[in-house]
Coordinates of C-alpha atoms and ligand atoms in Angstrom, one line a residue:
M1 CA 0.0 0.0 0.2
R2 CA 1.2 3.4 -0.8
Q3 CA 1.1 5.9 2.1
T4 CA 1.0 9.6 1.5
R5 CA 0.2 12.7 3.4
T6 CA -1.2 16.1 2.8
Q7 CA -2.9 19.1 4.7
V8 CA -6.4 18.9 3.0
A9 CA -7.8 15.9 1.2
I10 CA -10.4 16.9 -1.4
V11 CA -12.7 14.3 -2.6
G12 CA -14.4 15.3 -6.0
A13 CA -13.1 17.2 -9.0
G14 CA -16.1 19.1 -9.9
P15 CA -16.2 22.9 -9.7
A16 CA -16.2 22.6 -5.8
G17 CA -13.3 20.4 -5.4
L18 CA -11.2 22.0 -8.0
M19 CA -11.8 25.6 -7.0
L20 CA -10.9 24.8 -3.5
G21 CA -7.7 23.2 -4.5
H22 CA -6.8 26.4 -6.3
L23 CA -7.6 28.7 -3.4
L24 CA -5.6 26.5 -1.0
H25 CA -2.6 26.5 -3.4
L26 CA -2.8 30.4 -3.5
H27 CA -2.7 30.2 0.3
G28 CA 0.4 27.9 0.4
I29 CA -1.7 24.8 1.7
D30 CA -1.0 21.5 0.3
S31 CA -4.0 19.3 -1.0
V32 CA -4.5 16.3 -3.1
I33 CA -7.7 15.9 -5.2
V34 CA -9.1 12.5 -5.8
E35 CA -11.8 12.0 -8.4
N36 CA -13.5 8.8 -9.2
R37 CA -14.4 9.6 -12.9
T38 CA -12.0 10.1 -15.8
Q39 CA -10.8 13.6 -16.8
E40 CA -12.9 13.5 -20.1
Y41 CA -15.9 12.5 -18.3
V42 CA -15.6 15.3 -15.8
I43 CA -15.0 17.9 -18.5
E44 CA -17.7 16.6 -20.8
R45 CA -20.4 16.4 -18.4
V46 CA -22.9 19.3 -19.6
R47 CA -24.6 21.0 -16.8
A48 CA -24.8 24.6 -15.4
G49 CA -24.0 27.6 -17.5
V50 CA -25.1 30.8 -15.4
L51 CA -22.3 32.4 -13.3
E52 CA -23.3 34.8 -10.5
Q53 CA -21.3 38.3 -10.5
G54 CA -19.5 36.7 -7.2
T55 CA -18.5 33.6 -9.1
V56 CA -17.1 35.8 -12.1
D57 CA -15.5 38.1 -9.5
L58 CA -13.8 34.9 -7.6
M59 CA -12.5 33.5 -10.9
R60 CA -11.0 36.7 -11.9
E61 CA -9.4 37.4 -8.7
V62 CA -7.8 33.9 -8.3
G63 CA -6.3 34.1 -12.0
V64 CA -8.5 31.6 -13.7
G65 CA -10.8 34.3 -15.5
D66 CA -8.9 35.0 -18.9
R67 CA -10.9 32.7 -21.0
L68 CA -14.1 33.6 -19.1
E69 CA -13.3 37.3 -19.9
R70 CA -12.8 36.6 -23.5
E71 CA -15.5 34.0 -24.0
G72 CA -18.2 34.5 -21.4
L73 CA -21.4 36.2 -22.3
R74 CA -22.3 39.0 -19.7
H75 CA -26.1 39.4 -19.6
S76 CA -27.4 42.5 -17.8
G77 CA -30.9 41.3 -17.9
V78 CA -33.4 38.5 -18.3
Y79 CA -36.7 38.2 -20.0
I80 CA -39.9 36.7 -18.3
A81 CA -42.5 35.7 -20.7
F82 CA -46.2 34.8 -20.4
N83 CA -49.5 35.4 -22.1
G84 CA -47.6 35.5 -25.3
Q85 CA -45.5 38.7 -24.2
R86 CA -41.9 39.0 -23.2
H87 CA -40.9 41.3 -20.4
H88 CA -37.4 42.6 -19.8
I89 CA -36.0 43.0 -16.4
D90 CA -32.8 45.1 -16.4
M91 CA -30.9 43.6 -13.6
E92 CA -27.7 45.5 -13.8
E93 CA -29.8 48.8 -13.4
L94 CA -31.7 47.3 -10.4
T95 CA -28.7 46.2 -8.6
G96 CA -26.2 48.9 -9.2
G97 CA -24.2 47.3 -11.8
R98 CA -24.3 43.3 -11.1
A99 CA -25.0 40.9 -13.8
I100 CA -24.7 37.3 -14.8
T101 CA -22.4 35.7 -17.1
V102 CA -23.2 32.5 -19.4
Y103 CA -20.2 30.4 -19.5
G104 CA -20.6 26.5 -19.4
Q105 CA -19.7 24.8 -16.2
N106 CA -17.6 22.4 -18.4
E107 CA -15.5 25.5 -19.3
V108 CA -15.2 26.4 -15.7
V109 CA -13.9 23.0 -15.0
K110 CA -11.4 22.9 -18.0
D111 CA -10.0 26.2 -16.6
L112 CA -9.7 24.8 -13.1
I113 CA -8.0 21.7 -14.1
D114 CA -5.6 23.7 -16.5
A115 CA -4.6 25.8 -13.3
R116 CA -4.3 22.7 -11.0
V117 CA -2.0 21.0 -13.7
A118 CA 0.2 24.1 -13.9
T119 CA 0.7 24.1 -10.1
G120 CA 2.1 20.5 -10.3
R121 CA -0.1 19.5 -7.3
P122 CA -1.8 16.0 -7.2
L123 CA -4.9 15.7 -9.0
H124 CA -6.0 12.0 -9.3
F125 CA -8.7 11.0 -11.8
D126 CA -10.3 7.5 -12.1
A127 CA -9.7 6.6 -8.4
R128 CA -11.5 3.4 -7.4
G129 CA -13.1 2.5 -4.1
V130 CA -12.8 5.9 -2.5
A131 CA -13.6 5.9 1.2
V132 CA -13.0 8.2 4.1
H133 CA -12.1 7.2 7.6
D134 CA -11.5 8.6 11.1
I135 CA -13.3 11.8 10.2
D136 CA -14.0 12.7 14.0
G137 CA -10.3 12.0 15.0
E138 CA -7.1 14.0 14.7
R139 CA -5.7 12.1 11.6
P140 CA -8.5 11.5 9.1
R141 CA -7.6 9.3 5.9
V142 CA -9.0 8.8 2.6
M143 CA -8.4 5.2 1.1
F144 CA -8.6 4.6 -2.7
R145 CA -6.9 2.7 -5.5
L146 CA -5.2 4.1 -8.6
A147 CA -4.3 1.6 -11.3
E148 CA -4.7 -1.4 -8.8
E149 CA -2.3 0.2 -6.3
E150 CA -3.9 0.6 -2.9
Q151 CA -3.5 4.3 -1.4
E152 CA -3.7 5.7 2.2
L153 CA -3.8 9.4 2.1
T154 CA -3.4 10.8 5.5
C155 CA -4.4 14.4 6.2
D156 CA -5.5 17.3 8.7
F157 CA -9.0 18.0 7.1
I158 CA -11.2 16.3 4.3
A159 CA -13.3 18.5 2.1
G160 CA -16.3 16.5 0.8
C161 CA -16.8 18.0 -2.7
D162 CA -18.1 14.9 -4.2
G163 CA -21.4 16.1 -5.1
F164 CA -25.0 14.5 -4.3
H165 CA -24.3 10.9 -4.9
G166 CA -20.9 11.0 -3.5
I167 CA -19.4 9.1 -0.2
C168 CA -18.6 11.8 2.2
R169 CA -22.1 12.8 3.4
P170 CA -23.0 9.2 4.1
A171 CA -20.0 8.9 6.3
I172 CA -21.4 11.1 8.9
P173 CA -23.2 9.4 11.5
L174 CA -27.1 9.6 10.6
A175 CA -27.8 10.9 14.1
Q176 CA -25.5 13.9 13.4
L177 CA -27.2 15.0 10.3
Q178 CA -30.6 16.8 9.7
T179 CA -31.7 16.7 6.0
Y180 CA -34.7 18.4 4.4
E181 CA -35.8 17.2 1.0
R182 CA -38.5 18.2 -1.5
E183 CA -39.1 16.4 -4.7
Y184 CA -41.0 18.3 -7.7
P185 CA -43.6 16.5 -9.8
F186 CA -42.0 17.4 -12.9
A187 CA -38.6 17.3 -14.6
W188 CA -36.6 19.3 -17.2
L189 CA -35.7 18.0 -20.9
G190 CA -32.7 19.8 -21.8
I191 CA -31.0 20.1 -25.2
L192 CA -27.9 21.6 -26.7
A193 CA -28.3 22.7 -30.3
N194 CA -26.1 24.2 -33.0
A195 CA -28.0 27.3 -33.6
P196 CA -27.4 30.9 -32.9
P197 CA -29.2 32.6 -30.1
S198 CA -32.3 34.4 -31.2
S199 CA -32.6 36.4 -28.0
D200 CA -29.9 38.6 -26.6
E201 CA -30.9 37.5 -22.8
L202 CA -32.4 34.2 -21.3
V203 CA -36.1 33.8 -21.6
Y204 CA -37.9 32.2 -18.7
S205 CA -41.5 31.0 -20.1
L206 CA -44.6 30.0 -18.5
H207 CA -47.3 28.5 -21.0
E208 CA -50.4 26.4 -20.5
R209 CA -48.3 23.5 -21.7
G210 CA -45.7 23.9 -19.0
F211 CA -42.5 25.8 -18.5
A212 CA -39.7 26.4 -21.0
L213 CA -36.3 28.1 -20.9
F214 CA -34.4 29.7 -23.6
S215 CA -30.6 30.0 -23.0
M216 CA -27.4 29.9 -24.8
R217 CA -23.7 28.6 -24.4
S218 CA -22.0 30.7 -27.1
P219 CA -22.8 32.9 -30.2
R220 CA -23.4 29.5 -32.1
V221 CA -24.8 27.1 -29.7
T222 CA -28.2 27.4 -27.7
R223 CA -29.4 25.5 -24.7
L224 CA -33.2 25.1 -24.2
Y225 CA -35.2 23.2 -21.7
L226 CA -38.8 21.9 -21.5
Q227 CA -40.7 21.0 -18.5
C228 CA -41.6 17.3 -18.8
A229 CA -42.9 14.4 -16.5
T230 CA -40.5 12.9 -14.0
D231 CA -40.9 9.4 -15.7
E232 CA -40.4 10.8 -19.3
D233 CA -38.6 8.5 -21.5
I234 CA -36.2 10.4 -23.7
D235 CA -36.6 8.0 -26.6
N236 CA -40.1 9.4 -26.7
W237 CA -38.7 12.9 -27.8
P238 CA -37.2 12.7 -31.3
D239 CA -35.9 16.0 -32.5
D240 CA -39.0 16.6 -34.7
R241 CA -41.2 16.6 -31.5
I242 CA -38.9 18.8 -29.4
W243 CA -38.5 21.8 -31.7
P244 CA -42.3 22.4 -32.3
E245 CA -43.0 21.8 -28.5
L246 CA -40.2 24.5 -27.7
K247 CA -41.6 27.0 -30.3
T248 CA -45.2 26.5 -29.0
R249 CA -44.1 27.2 -25.6
L250 CA -41.6 30.1 -26.3
R251 CA -43.0 31.9 -29.2
T252 CA -44.2 35.6 -28.2
A253 CA -46.9 37.5 -30.0
D254 CA -44.1 39.9 -31.5
G255 CA -43.0 36.8 -33.6
W256 CA -39.8 35.9 -31.5
E257 CA -39.1 32.3 -31.3
P258 CA -35.9 30.2 -31.0
I259 CA -33.9 29.4 -34.1
E260 CA -33.8 25.5 -35.0
G261 CA -30.6 23.8 -35.2
S262 CA -29.2 20.2 -35.2
I263 CA -29.5 18.8 -31.6
T264 CA -26.1 17.5 -30.1
Q265 CA -27.1 16.5 -26.8
K266 CA -30.2 15.7 -24.8
G267 CA -31.1 14.5 -21.2
I268 CA -33.5 14.7 -18.5
T269 CA -32.9 16.4 -15.1
P270 CA -35.0 15.7 -12.1
M271 CA -35.8 18.7 -9.9
R272 CA -35.1 18.4 -6.3
S273 CA -34.4 20.6 -3.2
F274 CA -32.2 19.1 -0.6
V275 CA -30.2 20.4 2.3
A276 CA -27.9 18.6 4.8
E277 CA -27.1 20.6 8.1
P278 CA -24.4 20.8 9.6
M279 CA -22.0 21.1 6.8
R280 CA -19.3 20.0 9.1
Y281 CA -18.9 16.7 11.4
G282 CA -15.3 16.5 13.0
R283 CA -12.7 17.2 10.4
L284 CA -14.8 16.7 7.4
F285 CA -16.2 19.6 5.7
L286 CA -19.1 19.2 3.0
A287 CA -19.2 21.8 0.2
G288 CA -21.4 22.1 -3.0
D289 CA -23.9 19.6 -4.0
A290 CA -22.5 17.1 -1.4
A291 CA -24.4 19.4 1.1
H292 CA -27.3 20.8 -1.0
I293 CA -29.2 20.6 -4.2
V294 CA -31.5 23.2 -5.7
P295 CA -33.9 22.9 -8.6
P296 CA -32.0 24.7 -11.6
T297 CA -34.6 27.3 -12.2
G298 CA -32.8 29.7 -10.0
A299 CA -29.3 28.9 -11.6
K300 CA -27.9 28.6 -8.0
G301 CA -26.2 25.1 -7.7
L302 CA -22.7 25.9 -9.0
N303 CA -22.7 29.3 -7.5
L304 CA -23.7 27.8 -4.1
A305 CA -20.8 25.5 -4.3
M306 CA -18.4 28.3 -5.4
A307 CA -19.4 30.4 -2.4
D308 CA -18.9 27.2 -0.1
V309 CA -15.3 26.9 -1.2
W310 CA -14.6 30.6 -0.9
R311 CA -15.7 30.5 2.7
L312 CA -13.7 27.2 3.5
G313 CA -10.6 28.1 1.6
S314 CA -10.3 31.4 3.7
A315 CA -11.3 29.6 6.9
L316 CA -8.5 26.9 6.4
A317 CA -6.1 29.8 5.5
A318 CA -6.8 31.5 9.0
H319 CA -6.5 28.3 10.8
Y320 CA -2.9 27.4 9.0
R321 CA -1.7 31.1 9.1
D322 CA -2.7 32.5 12.3
G323 CA -4.2 29.4 14.3
D324 CA -7.5 31.2 14.2
G325 CA -10.2 28.6 14.0
R326 CA -13.3 30.9 14.0
G327 CA -13.7 30.7 10.3
L328 CA -14.0 26.9 10.5
D329 CA -16.2 27.1 13.6
T330 CA -18.6 29.4 11.6
Y331 CA -18.2 27.7 8.2
S332 CA -21.4 25.7 8.5
D333 CA -23.8 28.1 9.9
R334 CA -22.9 30.7 7.4
G335 CA -23.3 28.4 4.5
V336 CA -26.7 27.1 5.8
R337 CA -28.0 30.4 5.8
R338 CA -26.9 31.2 2.3
T339 CA -28.2 27.7 1.1
W340 CA -31.7 28.4 2.7
R341 CA -31.7 31.8 0.9
A342 CA -31.0 30.1 -2.4
Q343 CA -33.4 27.3 -1.6
R344 CA -36.2 29.9 -1.1
F345 CA -35.3 31.7 -4.4
S346 CA -35.1 28.5 -6.6
W347 CA -38.3 27.4 -4.9
W348 CA -40.1 30.5 -5.8
M349 CA -38.9 30.7 -9.3
T350 CA -39.6 27.0 -10.0
S351 CA -43.2 27.2 -8.4
M352 CA -44.1 30.5 -10.3
L353 CA -43.1 29.2 -13.5
H354 CA -44.1 25.5 -13.8
R355 CA -47.3 23.7 -14.2
S356 CA -48.1 20.4 -12.6
D357 CA -51.1 17.9 -12.7
S358 CA -52.2 19.4 -9.4
T359 CA -52.1 23.0 -10.8
N360 CA -55.8 23.9 -10.9
P361 CA -57.5 26.8 -12.5
F362 CA -57.1 29.0 -9.3
D363 CA -53.4 28.1 -9.2
H364 CA -52.7 29.1 -12.8
R365 CA -54.4 32.5 -12.4
R366 CA -52.4 33.1 -9.0
Q367 CA -49.3 32.2 -11.1
I368 CA -50.2 34.7 -13.8
A369 CA -51.1 37.4 -11.1
E370 CA -47.7 36.9 -9.7
L371 CA -45.9 37.2 -12.9
D372 CA -47.9 40.4 -13.7
Y373 CA -46.9 41.9 -10.5
L374 CA -43.3 40.8 -10.9
I375 CA -43.2 42.7 -14.1
S376 CA -45.0 45.8 -13.1
S377 CA -43.4 46.4 -9.8
R378 CA -40.0 47.9 -9.5
A379 CA -39.7 46.5 -5.9
A380 CA -40.4 42.8 -7.0
M381 CA -38.0 43.1 -10.2
T382 CA -35.2 44.3 -7.7
S383 CA -36.0 41.4 -5.3
L384 CA -35.7 39.0 -8.6
A385 CA -32.6 40.7 -9.9
E386 CA -30.6 40.9 -6.6
N387 CA -31.1 37.0 -6.0
Y388 CA -30.6 36.0 -9.5
V389 CA -27.3 37.8 -9.9
G390 CA -26.4 36.8 -6.4
T391 CA -25.5 38.5 -3.3
Q392 CA -21.8 39.0 -2.1
F393 CA -19.8 36.0 -0.9
D394 CA -20.1 36.0 2.9
Ligands
FAD1 C1 -28.7 19.8 -16.0 C2 -28.4 20.7 -15.0 C3 -28.3 21.9 -15.2 C4 -27.8 23.0 -14.2 N1 -27.7 24.3 -14.4 C5 -27.3 25.1 -13.2 C6 -27.2 26.5 -13.6 O1 -27.6 26.9 -14.6 N2 -26.5 27.3 -12.7 C7 -26.1 26.7 -11.6 O2 -25.5 27.4 -10.7 N3 -26.1 25.3 -11.4 C8 -26.7 24.5 -12.3 N4 -26.8 23.2 -12.2 C9 -26.1 22.6 -10.8 C10 -24.7 22.4 -10.9 O3 -24.3 21.9 -12.1 C11 -24.1 21.9 -9.6 O4 -24.7 22.4 -8.5 C12 -22.7 21.8 -9.6 O5 -22.1 20.9 -10.4 C13 -22.1 21.6 -8.1 O6 -20.6 21.3 -8.2 P1 -20.0 20.3 -7.1 O7 -18.5 20.4 -7.3 O8 -20.5 20.6 -5.8 O9 -20.5 18.8 -7.5 P2 -20.3 18.2 -8.8 O10 -20.4 18.9 -10.0 O11 -21.5 17.0 -9.0 O12 -18.9 17.4 -8.7 C14 -18.6 16.2 -7.8 C15 -17.4 15.5 -8.2 O13 -17.2 14.5 -7.3 C16 -17.1 13.3 -8.0 N5 -17.3 12.2 -7.1 C17 -18.6 11.7 -6.9 N6 -18.4 10.5 -6.1 C18 -17.2 10.5 -5.9 C19 -16.3 9.6 -5.1 N7 -16.8 8.6 -4.4 N8 -15.1 9.7 -5.0 C20 -14.4 10.6 -5.8 N9 -15.0 11.6 -6.5 C21 -16.4 11.3 -6.5 C22 -17.9 13.4 -9.1 O14 -17.5 12.4 -10.3 C23 -17.8 14.8 -9.5 O15 -16.9 15.0 -10.3 C24 -27.1 22.4 -13.1 C25 -27.2 21.0 -12.9 C26 -27.8 20.1 -13.8 C27 -27.6 18.6 -13.6

């Protein structure tokens, strides 16, 4: 068995684990990142695409923002569509200059992997049998296999950045963890298409046939979503069914509709809200999707993960630099507070914009009234805008 030691063992090379590794490197703290998938798989996974202002600022500040600067699409507003009309919400004006940037999660991951490789610090892909031990003791360990060789990694702390289905959260004794969960009675069918965006901003639409979202990844690629059933079979959605449905739900009275193109990727995403509290047990700290899941409507998942590791990185730096443990002691409480604010916003956006079998005519009229209030009240638009572009990391 190969035995090694580091200061912080990071489980998972998604956005949370990779960004944490980079932040620790800048603070002069050793880390080892252990990921159970291949590098290609991690990079090619198509997921988030909306970065909050705080995520963009962080990437720039820590030197991984060059390509984001060149290729990211800064959006100062968003459209909300219902009853055949599109309404623009000028988020930048309402929030004193904050905006979102459209830049694929896989591009973020690519930039962070490049930065990690440039530091020469360990990043192990394709690790098998990853398990954490002694998380409540002084010397926690991560066990795994690399190319059939058993590895034992001893460390001061473990960062559980291994997503919702990872092994870190389940390593915490059940009695020490409180979980809160909500499943939604619908899912999203998402596509990537080789088609130039026909709108300068994202379009969130409530239609009688259900929710649809128009977004983009680049000046040549659009990303679109349709609300569908939770047990929907993707094989029932050939391309010539997807486009008419998208157009029906998104088309507005002024003639606007998405431009069609060849579909290069499609998949179904379930919608779930989940929170695990606390985000720390002994020397194990949970960050990102390992600790919480939000429905994608509010575009908060990746951004919450970044806020977590920003907090964790600063807390570990204060611990190693000054022996100051206050940041580590408050890591969970501060994270849980931010998580619930994001849960509330994501739930609100989701419930305002989706229809379900249980939506009766009263509920639909109430949704329309809510949207009508949203687009006619500066206070309501400001509330949406400041949540959507994201508050300062805290
Ligand atoms: C379709 C879709 C659309 C989304 N859209 C948005 C959006 O617009 N905006 C937004 O902010 N968020 C969005 N999200 C959410 C966002 O993708 C996640 O919140 C984000 O990936 C969280 O990052 P993470 O690093 O915490 O977890 P992950 O990205 O899940 O990374 C965890 C990593 O840990 C690895 N791992 C798992 N188990 C182990 C193990 N046992 N050992 C070692 N490694 C392990 C995984 O392979 C993975 O690489 C979307 C998600 C989906 C699915």
